[in-house]
Coordinates of C-alpha atoms in Angstrom, one line a residue:
M342 CA 0.0 0.0 0.0
Y343 CA 1.5 3.3 -1.1
K344 CA 0.3 6.7 0.1
V345 CA 1.1 10.1 -1.6
T346 CA 1.0 13.3 0.5
K347 CA 1.6 16.9 -0.4
Q348 CA 2.8 19.9 1.6
Y349 CA 2.3 23.5 0.5
G350 CA 5.2 25.8 1.6
R351 CA 5.6 25.4 5.3
G352 CA 2.1 24.1 5.9
S353 CA 1.1 20.7 7.2
E354 CA 1.2 17.5 5.1
I355 CA -2.1 16.7 3.4
F356 CA -3.1 13.2 2.1
A357 CA -3.4 13.2 -1.7
Q358 CA -4.1 9.7 -2.8
S359 CA -3.3 6.0 -2.1
F360 CA -2.2 3.4 -4.6
S361 CA -1.6 -0.3 -4.7
K362 CA 1.2 -0.1 -7.3
L363 CA 4.4 1.8 -7.0
A364 CA 4.5 2.7 -10.8
D365 CA 1.0 4.3 -10.5
A366 CA 2.0 6.4 -7.4
T367 CA 5.3 7.7 -9.0
S368 CA 3.5 8.6 -12.3
F369 CA 0.8 10.5 -10.3
M370 CA 3.5 12.3 -8.4
Q371 CA 5.4 13.2 -11.5
L372 CA 2.3 14.6 -13.3
A373 CA 1.2 16.5 -10.2
V374 CA 4.6 18.1 -9.7
E375 CA 4.8 19.1 -13.4
A376 CA 1.4 20.7 -13.2
D377 CA 2.3 22.6 -10.0
A378 CA 5.6 23.7 -11.4
A379 CA 3.8 25.1 -14.4
M380 CA 1.6 27.2 -12.1
K381 CA 4.6 28.2 -10.0
V382 CA 3.1 26.6 -6.9
N383 CA 5.7 25.3 -4.4
V384 CA 4.6 21.8 -3.3
I385 CA 6.5 18.9 -1.9
Y386 CA 5.1 15.5 -2.7
R387 CA 6.1 12.5 -0.6
L388 CA 5.5 8.8 -1.3
Y389 CA 5.1 6.5 1.6
E390 CA 5.2 2.8 1.8
F391 CA 3.2 2.2 5.0
D392 CA 5.0 4.7 7.3
E393 CA 8.4 5.0 5.5
V394 CA 9.2 7.8 3.0
I395 CA 10.3 6.2 -0.2
K396 CA 10.5 9.2 -2.5
E397 CA 10.2 13.0 -2.2
I398 CA 9.7 15.4 -5.1
D399 CA 9.8 19.2 -4.7
S400 CA 8.1 21.3 -7.4
S401 CA 10.3 24.3 -6.8
K402 CA 13.4 22.2 -7.7
M403 CA 11.6 20.8 -10.8
E404 CA 10.8 24.4 -11.8
L405 CA 14.5 25.4 -11.5
A406 CA 15.6 22.4 -13.5
A407 CA 13.1 23.1 -16.2
R408 CA 14.1 26.7 -16.4
E409 CA 17.8 25.8 -16.6
N410 CA 17.1 23.3 -19.4
S411 CA 15.0 25.8 -21.4
Q412 CA 17.7 28.5 -21.0
S413 CA 20.5 26.2 -21.9
G414 CA 18.9 25.5 -25.3
Q415 CA 18.5 29.2 -26.1
G416 CA 21.1 31.2 -27.9
K417 CA 23.2 28.3 -29.1
T418 CA 22.9 29.3 -32.8
S419 CA 24.9 32.5 -32.6
G420 CA 27.1 34.1 -30.1
A421 CA 26.1 37.7 -31.1
T422 CA 23.3 39.4 -29.2
F423 CA 21.5 42.6 -29.8
K424 CA 21.3 45.0 -26.9
P425 CA 19.6 48.2 -27.8
T426 CA 20.6 51.4 -26.0
P427 CA 18.8 54.6 -25.5
F428 CA 21.9 56.6 -26.3
E429 CA 23.1 57.3 -29.8
M430 CA 26.5 55.7 -30.1
S431 CA 27.4 56.8 -33.6
P432 CA 30.5 59.0 -33.9
R433 CA 30.0 62.8 -34.5
P434 CA 32.3 65.5 -35.6
R435 CA 34.0 67.5 -32.8
S436 CA 32.4 70.8 -33.9
T437 CA 28.9 69.4 -33.4
P438 CA 27.4 70.2 -30.0
P439 CA 26.2 67.3 -27.9
K440 CA 22.5 68.3 -28.1
W441 CA 21.7 69.9 -31.4
L442 CA 18.0 69.1 -31.4
H443 CA 16.0 71.3 -29.0
D444 CA 12.8 70.2 -27.4
E445 CA 9.7 72.4 -27.4
E446 CA 10.1 73.0 -23.7
D447 CA 13.6 74.3 -24.3
K448 CA 12.4 76.7 -27.0
N449 CA 9.7 78.0 -24.6
K450 CA 12.2 78.6 -21.9
D451 CA 14.5 80.4 -24.3
E452 CA 11.6 82.7 -25.5
D453 CA 10.6 83.4 -21.9
K454 CA 14.1 84.6 -21.0
K455 CA 14.2 87.1 -23.9

């Protein structure tokens, strides 16, 4: 007789389901952990054989592993990355002032001073 329990965060352990076969219990745990990891719910599933813990699966650890696997596959095609910047990085002649375009507010301030 196998018993599956779950524990949310630091709460108490809650009975989830009982199984007669080990394979059924482990597949139930695996599916439940994947569903909880997809919803970003931290749950610890424990599989008991009578009163002894056989297996323990933590959904937060599964989420981290899944995130690492998905990130490791990204960006392998090229080493170049595009990082846009709000600043204009093109070179300009020395005689050009740093800000040659004036905003409407700047024009209004200049007119008020005159």
